[in-house]
RNA sequence: GCCCUCGUAGCUCAGGGGAUAGAGCACCGGUUUCCUAAACCGGGUGUCGGAGGUUCGAAUCCUCCCGAGGGCGCCA
C-alpha cells in the first residue's frame, strides 16, 4: 500500500483502487484487472469517491447486477481503505476512509519529491530520446499570433516529455526558403546598404519594416517584383555568394527577433534547422525513393512523385523545374534528425490540416526501407479563431505574438495595480500573470479541437484561467507565510490522519488526480488533461479556504496546533501540486499577486 | 469527387459504452470586523445536427444523410 511512486508516477488513488479491485476480484473469483477497469468516478460527487458498474460482472454469473453490487458492498466494507460502501441498484458507490486516503496521498506526495518533476513526473521515457519539432515560424517575419498555439503547446509537451523521463531535443523548423526570402533578397538589393546597419547586421525591427515594404512593392508591381524575386531565389539555389550572404543576414535577424519573443514566454530551442538546409539532400532523398521503387518520375514533366498508396495522399518530391518541395525537404529533415539524434520518436507539432501530408511522407520513407520513420508522429492541433475568423489575420493584418503578450501583461498590470497591496515587484507579477494567462489559454482546450480565442476571456482572471490557478497558489503561500513556515517544511510535518473533513477529502482527491492527469496528458500528447487536473486542485482548495471564512473551525490556522500542522501540510501539498503542474505549462507561480 | 477534424446550454468548451449529460462565461441573488472577494455559495437552462443499427445499456461504437472548417502530384 505504500508504493505509490511507480514507473507511471504519482497515483495514490490508483494504489487504493488497485487494492480494492484485488479484494473485489478475489471475492468474485475473477481477475483484478477486469475489476479495476470498471472502477471510475461516479456520475456525481455526492454519490461517492469511486464507483463500479456491476453489469459486466454479472455476465456468466447467476447473480444479477444489483445482487453483485450488494455482495461487493459487503466485501468492500471490510477493507480498511473503505469508509462507506453502498449498493445503489446495479452500482456500487463507495467512499475512501478519509484518514487512509489522506495518509496515502500525502505520503505518496512526499515520495514523489524524489523525482525532478515532482508529482507530475514519471519514468516511462527513461533511456529514450524524443525529438519535438514545434512553432515553425517563417523567416523575415516576427512570430505571429497564429503561431501561439503550436508554440505554447509544443513547449508544454517538451517539458512534459522531460518530466516523464525522455531525453528531449527541441527543434524549430524555420521557414527560411521560398517566397518570403526571395522577396527580401530583392528588397535588400534595391535598398542597398540602407538595408543594413553597423557591421552589416540587420536589426529585427529593420527587417520587419523591410518585409512590410517588400510586400507593398509586390502588391503595386506584382510582375516586376515577382520576376526579380524569382531570379534571386535561383541565385540562392545556385549558391551565389551574394545571395547566400544576404540570406544569412535575414536569417540572423529573424532568429534574433524570434529568440526575444520566445524568451518572454520562457521557451527555448536546442536548434533552428531551416528548410533551406535541405535544398540538396531533398533531391538525394528523392533519388533514393525512386531507386527503392517508392517514387516515380513523371513521364510528362519530369517531376518526381509518390503515387497514392495505402490510403495516403500522393506527394510531389521534385517539381518540373527540378526544385525540392515541402515534402522532400521534410523527408530529408527526418533522415538527418534520425542520423543526428538517433531518436526513438520524432514528434511534429503542427496544425491538424497537415496530418495527411506528414503521414504520406513518413509512410513513403518506411516503404523505402527507413523503418525508423514509423516512429515519426504528426501531432496536430486545431485552429484558433478570432471572432469566428481564422486567427491568421485580424482586420487584414497579421497580429504579432508580442502584441498579444503585451496586451495581456498590460491588463494584468492594471488588475495588480487595483489591489495596491504591498507587492514588492508589481511589474514582474504582472508579467507572470499575463504570460501565464496566455500560455494557459492555449493549453486548456483539447488539442485537436478548434477554438475561439478571446483575449478578454484569457486575461479575465476568473473562470478556467491560468491566473485563477496562480491565485490559489498565492493564497496558500500567504497562509504558509503567516504561519511562519515554509512549503518544504510543512510538507513533511503534521499528521495526515487528522484530515478527515469532507472539504479536506475533496482537496486530497484533487491532489491525487494530478498525477493521473499528467500521465494522461503525456499518453495523449495533450497538455489540456493536465490543465483539468490543476483546475481541480484550485477549485477544491478555493472552496475549502473559503469555507474557513464562514466556519472558523475549518481554518487552516487552527487554534489546535496539531490540527494546524496537519492542515498546513495539506496546504503545502496543494501548493506543490499546482506549482509542479503549472511549471510544465511554462506558467510561473508567484508567491503573492 | 475523395480524405481528415468536427456538430453537446445563449456563448466558450468537457464528457475513456453505464446512473438524473456536466463545467466556465454571461445573467440574478447572497457571503468581506475573516488564512488574499482575481474567490466562494445558491439560482436554470438541453430534439446531445437528423435517421437507422449494434448492445441489458449509446452523446460515446457502426452505416447513411444534413451542416461547418481543413486537406487532396508540381505554392510554401
PDB file of N, CA and C (backbone and C1' of nucleotides) in Angstrom, chain A residues 43 55 59 91 93 177 298 303 316 319-321 419 446 451-452 461-462 468 471 475 478-479 482 520 535 546 549 556 593, chain B residues 5 12-16 18-20 23-26 31 34-41 56 69-71 73-76:
ATOM      1  N   UNK A  43     -21.194   9.325 -11.285  1.00  0.00           N
ATOM      2  CA  UNK A  43     -21.755  10.414 -12.065  1.00  0.00           C
ATOM      3  C   UNK A  43     -21.661  11.746 -11.332  1.00  0.00           C
ATOM      4  N   UNK A  55     -22.822  -4.398 -14.082  1.00  0.00           N
ATOM      5  CA  UNK A  55     -23.475  -5.121 -15.179  1.00  0.00           C
ATOM      6  C   UNK A  55     -22.563  -6.180 -15.793  1.00  0.00           C
ATOM      7  N   UNK A  59     -22.247 -10.867 -15.998  1.00  0.00           N
ATOM      8  CA  UNK A  59     -22.232 -11.769 -17.155  1.00  0.00           C
ATOM      9  C   UNK A  59     -21.615 -13.114 -16.784  1.00  0.00           C
ATOM     10  N   UNK A  91     -25.184  -0.394  -9.250  1.00  0.00           N
ATOM     11  CA  UNK A  91     -23.929   0.316  -8.988  1.00  0.00           C
ATOM     12  C   UNK A  91     -23.498   0.164  -7.544  1.00  0.00           C
ATOM     13  N   UNK A  93     -21.346   2.249  -4.938  1.00  0.00           N
ATOM     14  CA  UNK A  93     -20.694   3.530  -4.674  1.00  0.00           C
ATOM     15  C   UNK A  93     -19.957   3.438  -3.357  1.00  0.00           C
ATOM     16  N   UNK A 177      12.991  29.663 -46.620  1.00  0.00           N
ATOM     17  CA  UNK A 177      13.176  29.326 -48.023  1.00  0.00           C
ATOM     18  C   UNK A 177      11.920  29.735 -48.773  1.00  0.00           C
ATOM     19  N   UNK A 298       7.663  11.427 -63.351  1.00  0.00           N
ATOM     20  CA  UNK A 298       6.526  11.671 -64.234  1.00  0.00           C
ATOM     21  C   UNK A 298       7.005  11.752 -65.676  1.00  0.00           C
ATOM     22  N   UNK A 303       8.796  15.586 -63.269  1.00  0.00           N
ATOM     23  CA  UNK A 303       8.728  15.752 -61.831  1.00  0.00           C
ATOM     24  C   UNK A 303       8.791  14.382 -61.166  1.00  0.00           C
ATOM     25  N   UNK A 316       4.401  15.184 -54.084  1.00  0.00           N
ATOM     26  CA  UNK A 316       5.415  15.535 -55.073  1.00  0.00           C
ATOM     27  C   UNK A 316       6.728  15.775 -54.342  1.00  0.00           C
ATOM     28  N   UNK A 319       9.756  19.196 -58.269  1.00  0.00           N
ATOM     29  CA  UNK A 319       8.873  19.827 -59.245  1.00  0.00           C
ATOM     30  C   UNK A 319       9.440  19.695 -60.658  1.00  0.00           C
ATOM     31  N   UNK A 320       8.600  20.036 -61.595  1.00  0.00           N
ATOM     32  CA  UNK A 320       9.018  20.021 -63.000  1.00  0.00           C
ATOM     33  C   UNK A 320      10.287  20.829 -63.227  1.00  0.00           C
ATOM     34  N   UNK A 321      10.370  21.908 -62.441  1.00  0.00           N
ATOM     35  CA  UNK A 321      11.539  22.781 -62.606  1.00  0.00           C
ATOM     36  C   UNK A 321      12.758  22.273 -61.843  1.00  0.00           C
ATOM     37  N   UNK A 419      -5.186  46.471  -6.715  1.00  0.00           N
ATOM     38  CA  UNK A 419      -5.086  45.994  -5.334  1.00  0.00           C
ATOM     39  C   UNK A 419      -3.694  46.324  -4.801  1.00  0.00           C
ATOM     40  N   UNK A 446      -8.819  20.866 -25.602  1.00  0.00           N
ATOM     41  CA  UNK A 446      -8.352  19.608 -26.162  1.00  0.00           C
ATOM     42  C   UNK A 446      -7.595  19.903 -27.449  1.00  0.00           C
ATOM     43  N   UNK A 451     -10.698  26.244 -31.559  1.00  0.00           N
ATOM     44  CA  UNK A 451     -11.367  27.002 -30.510  1.00  0.00           C
ATOM     45  C   UNK A 451     -11.328  28.491 -30.779  1.00  0.00           C
ATOM     46  N   UNK A 452     -12.291  29.130 -30.192  1.00  0.00           N
ATOM     47  CA  UNK A 452     -12.462  30.560 -30.350  1.00  0.00           C
ATOM     48  C   UNK A 452     -11.594  31.244 -29.305  1.00  0.00           C
ATOM     49  N   UNK A 461      -9.423  37.276 -15.100  1.00  0.00           N
ATOM     50  CA  UNK A 461      -8.827  36.407 -14.094  1.00  0.00           C
ATOM     51  C   UNK A 461      -9.839  35.682 -13.244  1.00  0.00           C
ATOM     52  N   UNK A 462     -10.751  35.073 -13.933  1.00  0.00           N
ATOM     53  CA  UNK A 462     -11.694  34.206 -13.230  1.00  0.00           C
ATOM     54  C   UNK A 462     -12.075  33.113 -14.220  1.00  0.00           C
ATOM     55  N   UNK A 468      -6.303  32.229 -12.261  1.00  0.00           N
ATOM     56  CA  UNK A 468      -7.081  31.741 -11.131  1.00  0.00           C
ATOM     57  C   UNK A 468      -6.335  30.612 -10.423  1.00  0.00           C
ATOM     58  N   UNK A 471      -3.589  32.139  -8.529  1.00  0.00           N
ATOM     59  CA  UNK A 471      -4.169  32.778  -7.349  1.00  0.00           C
ATOM     60  C   UNK A 471      -4.319  31.781  -6.206  1.00  0.00           C
ATOM     61  N   UNK A 475      -2.592  32.282  -2.549  1.00  0.00           N
ATOM     62  CA  UNK A 475      -3.339  32.303  -1.286  1.00  0.00           C
ATOM     63  C   UNK A 475      -2.742  31.314  -0.296  1.00  0.00           C
ATOM     64  N   UNK A 478       0.457  32.564   1.082  1.00  0.00           N
ATOM     65  CA  UNK A 478       0.188  33.588   2.076  1.00  0.00           C
ATOM     66  C   UNK A 478      -0.101  32.974   3.449  1.00  0.00           C
ATOM     67  N   UNK A 479      -0.840  31.891   3.446  1.00  0.00           N
ATOM     68  CA  UNK A 479      -1.136  31.208   4.714  1.00  0.00           C
ATOM     69  C   UNK A 479       0.137  30.632   5.328  1.00  0.00           C
ATOM     70  N   UNK A 482       2.100  33.338   6.855  1.00  0.00           N
ATOM     71  CA  UNK A 482       1.512  33.795   8.098  1.00  0.00           C
ATOM     72  C   UNK A 482       1.803  32.816   9.239  1.00  0.00           C
ATOM     73  N   UNK A 520      -2.055  11.075 -18.334  1.00  0.00           N
ATOM     74  CA  UNK A 520      -2.944  11.044 -19.491  1.00  0.00           C
ATOM     75  C   UNK A 520      -2.529  12.092 -20.528  1.00  0.00           C
ATOM     76  N   UNK A 535      -6.859  22.555 -12.409  1.00  0.00           N
ATOM     77  CA  UNK A 535      -8.083  23.274 -12.129  1.00  0.00           C
ATOM     78  C   UNK A 535      -8.824  22.601 -10.967  1.00  0.00           C
ATOM     79  N   UNK A 546     -12.371  29.076   1.398  1.00  0.00           N
ATOM     80  CA  UNK A 546     -13.495  29.984   1.600  1.00  0.00           C
ATOM     81  C   UNK A 546     -14.449  29.474   2.682  1.00  0.00           C
ATOM     82  N   UNK A 549     -13.837  30.885   5.930  1.00  0.00           N
ATOM     83  CA  UNK A 549     -14.281  32.255   6.193  1.00  0.00           C
ATOM     84  C   UNK A 549     -15.505  32.234   7.104  1.00  0.00           C
ATOM     85  N   UNK A 556      -7.374  26.850   8.353  1.00  0.00           N
ATOM     86  CA  UNK A 556      -6.104  26.139   8.323  1.00  0.00           C
ATOM     87  C   UNK A 556      -5.322  26.463   9.585  1.00  0.00           C
ATOM     88  N   UNK A 593       0.178  37.858  -5.320  1.00  0.00           N
ATOM     89  CA  UNK A 593      -0.351  38.514  -6.515  1.00  0.00           C
ATOM     90  C   UNK A 593      -1.604  39.302  -6.163  1.00  0.00           C
TER      91      UNK A 593
ATOM     92  P     U B   5     -10.404  11.856 -38.278  1.00  0.00           P
ATOM     93  O5'   U B   5     -10.680  13.348 -37.810  1.00  0.00           O
ATOM     94  C5'   U B   5      -9.668  14.077 -37.124  1.00  0.00           C
ATOM     95  C4'   U B   5     -10.133  15.485 -36.850  1.00  0.00           C
ATOM     96  C3'   U B   5     -11.465  15.598 -36.127  1.00  0.00           C
ATOM     97  O3'   U B   5     -11.346  15.398 -34.730  1.00  0.00           O
ATOM     98  C1'   U B   5     -11.423  17.116 -37.938  1.00  0.00           C
ATOM     99  P     U B  12     -19.605  29.792 -29.470  1.00  0.00           P
ATOM    100  O5'   U B  12     -18.541  29.614 -28.304  1.00  0.00           O
ATOM    101  C5'   U B  12     -17.474  30.540 -28.155  1.00  0.00           C
ATOM    102  C4'   U B  12     -16.537  30.065 -27.076  1.00  0.00           C
ATOM    103  C3'   U B  12     -16.103  28.604 -27.181  1.00  0.00           C
ATOM    104  O3'   U B  12     -15.044  28.452 -28.115  1.00  0.00           O
ATOM    105  C1'   U B  12     -16.755  29.069 -24.959  1.00  0.00           C
ATOM    106  P     C B  13     -14.770  26.990 -28.742  1.00  0.00           P
ATOM    107  O5'   C B  13     -14.353  26.161 -27.445  1.00  0.00           O
ATOM    108  C5'   C B  13     -14.666  24.785 -27.316  1.00  0.00           C
ATOM    109  C4'   C B  13     -14.530  24.416 -25.876  1.00  0.00           C
ATOM    110  C3'   C B  13     -14.575  22.923 -25.565  1.00  0.00           C
ATOM    111  O3'   C B  13     -13.296  22.342 -25.737  1.00  0.00           O
ATOM    112  C1'   C B  13     -15.963  24.099 -24.051  1.00  0.00           C
ATOM    113  P     A B  14     -13.140  20.794 -25.987  1.00  0.00           P
ATOM    114  O5'   A B  14     -13.224  20.252 -24.495  1.00  0.00           O
ATOM    115  C5'   A B  14     -14.362  19.565 -24.087  1.00  0.00           C
ATOM    116  C4'   A B  14     -14.185  19.162 -22.670  1.00  0.00           C
ATOM    117  C3'   A B  14     -14.403  17.673 -22.449  1.00  0.00           C
ATOM    118  O3'   A B  14     -13.204  16.962 -22.609  1.00  0.00           O
ATOM    119  C1'   A B  14     -15.802  18.905 -21.006  1.00  0.00           C
ATOM    120  P     G B  15     -13.224  15.506 -23.220  1.00  0.00           P
ATOM    121  O5'   G B  15     -14.067  14.738 -22.118  1.00  0.00           O
ATOM    122  C5'   G B  15     -14.694  13.559 -22.478  1.00  0.00           C
ATOM    123  C4'   G B  15     -15.785  13.235 -21.500  1.00  0.00           C
ATOM    124  C3'   G B  15     -16.791  12.273 -22.106  1.00  0.00           C
ATOM    125  O3'   G B  15     -16.344  10.932 -21.979  1.00  0.00           O
ATOM    126  C1'   G B  15     -17.949  14.152 -21.296  1.00  0.00           C
ATOM    127  P     G B  16     -15.901  10.150 -23.313  1.00  0.00           P
ATOM    128  O5'   G B  16     -15.111   8.873 -22.837  1.00  0.00           O
ATOM    129  C5'   G B  16     -14.670   7.958 -23.846  1.00  0.00           C
ATOM    130  C4'   G B  16     -13.895   6.854 -23.164  1.00  0.00           C
ATOM    131  C3'   G B  16     -14.485   6.317 -21.867  1.00  0.00           C
ATOM    132  O3'   G B  16     -14.389   4.899 -21.830  1.00  0.00           O
ATOM    133  C1'   G B  16     -12.251   6.941 -21.531  1.00  0.00           C
ATOM    134  P     G B  18     -19.352   4.772 -20.348  1.00  0.00           P
ATOM    135  O5'   G B  18     -20.816   5.288 -20.103  1.00  0.00           O
ATOM    136  C5'   G B  18     -21.211   5.628 -18.785  1.00  0.00           C
ATOM    137  C4'   G B  18     -22.540   4.990 -18.490  1.00  0.00           C
ATOM    138  C3'   G B  18     -22.861   5.049 -16.996  1.00  0.00           C
ATOM    139  O3'   G B  18     -24.229   5.404 -16.860  1.00  0.00           O
ATOM    140  C1'   G B  18     -23.027   2.828 -17.773  1.00  0.00           C
ATOM    141  P     A B  19     -24.568   7.007 -17.101  1.00  0.00           P
ATOM    142  O5'   A B  19     -25.860   7.031 -16.179  1.00  0.00           O
ATOM    143  C5'   A B  19     -26.950   6.161 -16.455  1.00  0.00           C
ATOM    144  C4'   A B  19     -27.763   6.019 -15.198  1.00  0.00           C
ATOM    145  C3'   A B  19     -28.235   7.350 -14.615  1.00  0.00           C
ATOM    146  O3'   A B  19     -29.521   7.161 -14.032  1.00  0.00           O
ATOM    147  C1'   A B  19     -26.897   6.227 -13.036  1.00  0.00           C
ATOM    148  P     U B  20     -30.791   7.549 -14.898  1.00  0.00           P
ATOM    149  O5'   U B  20     -30.746   9.144 -14.894  1.00  0.00           O
ATOM    150  C5'   U B  20     -31.651   9.857 -15.708  1.00  0.00           C
ATOM    151  C4'   U B  20     -31.502  11.324 -15.420  1.00  0.00           C
ATOM    152  C3'   U B  20     -30.072  11.878 -15.564  1.00  0.00           C
ATOM    153  O3'   U B  20     -30.141  13.202 -16.087  1.00  0.00           O
ATOM    154  C1'   U B  20     -30.858  12.288 -13.389  1.00  0.00           C
ATOM    155  P     A B  23     -21.869  20.802 -12.640  1.00  0.00           P
ATOM    156  O5'   A B  23     -20.420  21.410 -12.876  1.00  0.00           O
ATOM    157  C5'   A B  23     -20.294  22.632 -13.500  1.00  0.00           C
ATOM    158  C4'   A B  23     -18.894  22.823 -13.978  1.00  0.00           C
ATOM    159  C3'   A B  23     -18.605  24.288 -14.272  1.00  0.00           C
ATOM    160  O3'   A B  23     -18.146  24.929 -13.096  1.00  0.00           O
ATOM    161  C1'   A B  23     -18.069  22.994 -16.177  1.00  0.00           C
ATOM    162  P     G B  24     -18.737  26.356 -12.704  1.00  0.00           P
ATOM    163  O5'   G B  24     -18.001  27.307 -13.729  1.00  0.00           O
ATOM    164  C5'   G B  24     -16.582  27.410 -13.709  1.00  0.00           C
ATOM    165  C4'   G B  24     -16.099  28.092 -14.959  1.00  0.00           C
ATOM    166  C3'   G B  24     -16.793  29.411 -15.282  1.00  0.00           C
ATOM    167  O3'   G B  24     -16.240  30.485 -14.552  1.00  0.00           O
ATOM    168  C1'   G B  24     -16.725  28.083 -17.224  1.00  0.00           C
ATOM    169  P     C B  25     -17.141  31.733 -14.160  1.00  0.00           P
ATOM    170  O5'   C B  25     -17.445  32.385 -15.576  1.00  0.00           O
ATOM    171  C5'   C B  25     -16.401  32.987 -16.338  1.00  0.00           C
ATOM    172  C4'   C B  25     -16.934  33.445 -17.666  1.00  0.00           C
ATOM    173  C3'   C B  25     -18.085  34.434 -17.600  1.00  0.00           C
ATOM    174  O3'   C B  25     -17.624  35.754 -17.394  1.00  0.00           O
ATOM    175  C1'   C B  25     -18.586  32.757 -19.178  1.00  0.00           C
ATOM    176  P     A B  26     -18.450  36.709 -16.412  1.00  0.00           P
ATOM    177  O5'   A B  26     -19.797  36.920 -17.228  1.00  0.00           O
ATOM    178  C5'   A B  26     -19.790  37.597 -18.480  1.00  0.00           C
ATOM    179  C4'   A B  26     -21.160  37.497 -19.115  1.00  0.00           C
ATOM    180  C3'   A B  26     -22.314  37.887 -18.201  1.00  0.00           C
ATOM    181  O3'   A B  26     -22.515  39.286 -18.181  1.00  0.00           O
ATOM    182  C1'   A B  26     -22.791  35.819 -19.248  1.00  0.00           C
ATOM    183  P     U B  31     -25.259  39.400   2.126  1.00  0.00           P
ATOM    184  O5'   U B  31     -23.962  38.491   2.333  1.00  0.00           O
ATOM    185  C5'   U B  31     -24.016  37.391   3.220  1.00  0.00           C
ATOM    186  C4'   U B  31     -22.753  36.593   3.142  1.00  0.00           C
ATOM    187  C3'   U B  31     -21.463  37.372   3.406  1.00  0.00           C
ATOM    188  O3'   U B  31     -21.235  37.529   4.792  1.00  0.00           O
ATOM    189  C1'   U B  31     -21.182  35.945   1.526  1.00  0.00           C
ATOM    190  P     C B  34     -10.919  41.482   9.375  1.00  0.00           P
ATOM    191  O5'   C B  34     -11.695  40.094   9.497  1.00  0.00           O
ATOM    192  C5'   C B  34     -11.346  39.169  10.510  1.00  0.00           C
ATOM    193  C4'   C B  34     -11.157  37.783   9.915  1.00  0.00           C
ATOM    194  C3'   C B  34     -10.220  37.711   8.727  1.00  0.00           C
ATOM    195  O3'   C B  34      -9.301  36.644   8.886  1.00  0.00           O
ATOM    196  C1'   C B  34     -12.366  36.867   8.124  1.00  0.00           C
ATOM    197  P     C B  35      -7.839  37.024   8.707  1.00  0.00           P
ATOM    198  O5'   C B  35      -7.274  35.695   8.068  1.00  0.00           O
ATOM    199  C5'   C B  35      -5.867  35.435   8.219  1.00  0.00           C
ATOM    200  C4'   C B  35      -5.439  34.420   7.209  1.00  0.00           C
ATOM    201  C3'   C B  35      -5.753  34.738   5.749  1.00  0.00           C
ATOM    202  O3'   C B  35      -4.665  35.460   5.230  1.00  0.00           O
ATOM    203  C1'   C B  35      -5.943  32.399   6.286  1.00  0.00           C
ATOM    204  P     U B  36      -4.304  35.691   3.671  1.00  0.00           P
ATOM    205  O5'   U B  36      -5.673  35.889   2.832  1.00  0.00           O
ATOM    206  C5'   U B  36      -6.477  37.024   3.027  1.00  0.00           C
ATOM    207  C4'   U B  36      -6.826  37.608   1.658  1.00  0.00           C
ATOM    208  C3'   U B  36      -7.706  36.703   0.803  1.00  0.00           C
ATOM    209  O3'   U B  36      -8.814  37.470   0.350  1.00  0.00           O
ATOM    210  C1'   U B  36      -5.839  37.498  -0.440  1.00  0.00           C
ATOM    211  P     A B  37     -10.269  36.925   0.442  1.00  0.00           P
ATOM    212  O5'   A B  37     -11.003  37.543  -0.824  1.00  0.00           O
ATOM    213  C5'   A B  37     -10.925  36.902  -2.097  1.00  0.00           C
ATOM    214  C4'   A B  37     -11.765  37.678  -3.072  1.00  0.00           C
ATOM    215  C3'   A B  37     -11.479  39.161  -3.051  1.00  0.00           C
ATOM    216  O3'   A B  37     -11.565  39.689  -4.360  1.00  0.00           O
ATOM    217  C1'   A B  37     -13.755  38.764  -2.587  1.00  0.00           C
ATOM    218  P     A B  38     -10.280  39.781  -5.239  1.00  0.00           P
ATOM    219  O5'   A B  38     -10.513  38.711  -6.384  1.00  0.00           O
ATOM    220  C5'   A B  38     -11.517  38.890  -7.360  1.00  0.00           C
ATOM    221  C4'   A B  38     -11.084  38.179  -8.617  1.00  0.00           C
ATOM    222  C3'   A B  38     -10.767  36.707  -8.395  1.00  0.00           C
ATOM    223  O3'   A B  38     -11.077  35.964  -9.559  1.00  0.00           O
ATOM    224  C1'   A B  38      -8.816  37.834  -9.103  1.00  0.00           C
ATOM    225  P     A B  39     -12.291  35.025  -9.583  1.00  0.00           P
ATOM    226  O5'   A B  39     -12.282  34.381  -8.125  1.00  0.00           O
ATOM    227  C5'   A B  39     -11.324  33.389  -7.782  1.00  0.00           C
ATOM    228  C4'   A B  39     -11.575  32.936  -6.373  1.00  0.00           C
ATOM    229  C3'   A B  39     -12.923  32.268  -6.149  1.00  0.00           C
ATOM    230  O3'   A B  39     -12.876  30.894  -6.470  1.00  0.00           O
ATOM    231  C1'   A B  39     -12.585  33.926  -4.501  1.00  0.00           C
ATOM    232  P     C B  40     -14.125  30.129  -6.998  1.00  0.00           P
ATOM    233  O5'   C B  40     -14.994  29.995  -5.678  1.00  0.00           O
ATOM    234  C5'   C B  40     -14.510  29.244  -4.577  1.00  0.00           C
ATOM    235  C4'   C B  40     -15.396  29.467  -3.385  1.00  0.00           C
ATOM    236  C3'   C B  40     -16.855  29.092  -3.587  1.00  0.00           C
ATOM    237  O3'   C B  40     -17.051  27.705  -3.395  1.00  0.00           O
ATOM    238  C1'   C B  40     -16.738  31.226  -2.588  1.00  0.00           C
ATOM    239  P     C B  41     -18.174  26.943  -4.239  1.00  0.00           P
ATOM    240  O5'   C B  41     -19.512  27.431  -3.536  1.00  0.00           O
ATOM    241  C5'   C B  41     -19.782  27.082  -2.195  1.00  0.00           C
ATOM    242  C4'   C B  41     -21.086  27.702  -1.752  1.00  0.00           C
ATOM    243  C3'   C B  41     -22.261  27.489  -2.688  1.00  0.00           C
ATOM    244  O3'   C B  41     -22.852  26.215  -2.530  1.00  0.00           O
ATOM    245  C1'   C B  41     -22.196  29.753  -2.027  1.00  0.00           C
ATOM    246  P     C B  56     -27.852  -7.694 -25.440  1.00  0.00           P
ATOM    247  O5'   C B  56     -28.555  -6.712 -24.396  1.00  0.00           O
ATOM    248  C5'   C B  56     -29.914  -6.941 -24.001  1.00  0.00           C
ATOM    249  C4'   C B  56     -30.256  -6.045 -22.839  1.00  0.00           C
ATOM    250  C3'   C B  56     -29.917  -4.574 -23.050  1.00  0.00           C
ATOM    251  O3'   C B  56     -30.944  -3.900 -23.758  1.00  0.00           O
ATOM    252  C1'   C B  56     -29.091  -5.275 -20.948  1.00  0.00           C
ATOM    253  P     G B  69     -17.555  26.933 -43.825  1.00  0.00           P
ATOM    254  O5'   G B  69     -16.194  26.372 -43.224  1.00  0.00           O
ATOM    255  C5'   G B  69     -15.527  27.095 -42.197  1.00  0.00           C
ATOM    256  C4'   G B  69     -14.405  26.266 -41.628  1.00  0.00           C
ATOM    257  C3'   G B  69     -13.350  25.793 -42.617  1.00  0.00           C
ATOM    258  O3'   G B  69     -12.423  26.804 -42.963  1.00  0.00           O
ATOM    259  C1'   G B  69     -13.943  24.001 -41.222  1.00  0.00           C
ATOM    260  P     G B  70     -11.714  26.739 -44.382  1.00  0.00           P
ATOM    261  O5'   G B  70     -10.701  25.517 -44.254  1.00  0.00           O
ATOM    262  C5'   G B  70      -9.596  25.595 -43.357  1.00  0.00           C
ATOM    263  C4'   G B  70      -8.925  24.253 -43.240  1.00  0.00           C
ATOM    264  C3'   G B  70      -8.354  23.669 -44.527  1.00  0.00           C
ATOM    265  O3'   G B  70      -7.116  24.250 -44.894  1.00  0.00           O
ATOM    266  C1'   G B  70      -9.499  21.986 -43.354  1.00  0.00           C
ATOM    267  P     G B  71      -6.699  24.256 -46.420  1.00  0.00           P
ATOM    268  O5'   G B  71      -6.334  22.736 -46.726  1.00  0.00           O
ATOM    269  C5'   G B  71      -5.201  22.135 -46.109  1.00  0.00           C
ATOM    270  C4'   G B  71      -5.165  20.659 -46.401  1.00  0.00           C
ATOM    271  C3'   G B  71      -5.073  20.273 -47.869  1.00  0.00           C
ATOM    272  O3'   G B  71      -3.752  20.384 -48.375  1.00  0.00           O
ATOM    273  C1'   G B  71      -6.693  18.935 -46.827  1.00  0.00           C
ATOM    274  P     G B  73      -3.240  17.826 -55.015  1.00  0.00           P
ATOM    275  O5'   G B  73      -1.985  17.208 -55.762  1.00  0.00           O
ATOM    276  C5'   G B  73      -0.706  17.148 -55.089  1.00  0.00           C
ATOM    277  C4'   G B  73       0.353  16.860 -56.053  1.00  0.00           C
ATOM    278  C3'   G B  73       0.303  17.572 -57.399  1.00  0.00           C
ATOM    279  O3'   G B  73       0.791  18.881 -57.278  1.00  0.00           O
ATOM    280  C1'   G B  73       1.059  15.320 -57.611  1.00  0.00           C
ATOM    281  P     C B  74      -0.045  20.124 -57.867  1.00  0.00           P
ATOM    282  O5'   C B  74       0.801  21.415 -57.870  1.00  0.00           O
ATOM    283  C5'   C B  74       1.946  21.782 -57.256  1.00  0.00           C
ATOM    284  C4'   C B  74       3.267  21.407 -57.862  1.00  0.00           C
ATOM    285  C3'   C B  74       3.780  22.301 -58.976  1.00  0.00           C
ATOM    286  O3'   C B  74       4.570  23.315 -58.390  1.00  0.00           O
ATOM    287  C1'   C B  74       4.309  20.001 -59.344  1.00  0.00           C
ATOM    288  P     C B  75       4.122  24.773 -58.582  1.00  0.00           P
ATOM    289  O5'   C B  75       3.675  24.999 -57.071  1.00  0.00           O
ATOM    290  C5'   C B  75       4.589  24.994 -56.040  1.00  0.00           C
ATOM    291  C4'   C B  75       4.419  26.240 -55.219  1.00  0.00           C
ATOM    292  C3'   C B  75       5.069  26.207 -53.856  1.00  0.00           C
ATOM    293  O3'   C B  75       6.427  26.591 -53.952  1.00  0.00           O
ATOM    294  C1'   C B  75       2.854  27.006 -53.676  1.00  0.00           C
ATOM    295  P     A B  76       7.536  25.682 -53.264  1.00  0.00           P
ATOM    296  O5'   A B  76       7.477  26.221 -51.775  1.00  0.00           O
ATOM    297  C5'   A B  76       7.785  27.576 -51.504  1.00  0.00           C
ATOM    298  C4'   A B  76       7.157  27.948 -50.188  1.00  0.00           C
ATOM    299  C3'   A B  76       7.542  27.052 -49.019  1.00  0.00           C
ATOM    300  O3'   A B  76       8.767  27.454 -48.437  1.00  0.00           O
ATOM    301  C1'   A B  76       5.205  27.318 -49.064  1.00  0.00           C
TER     302        A B  76
END
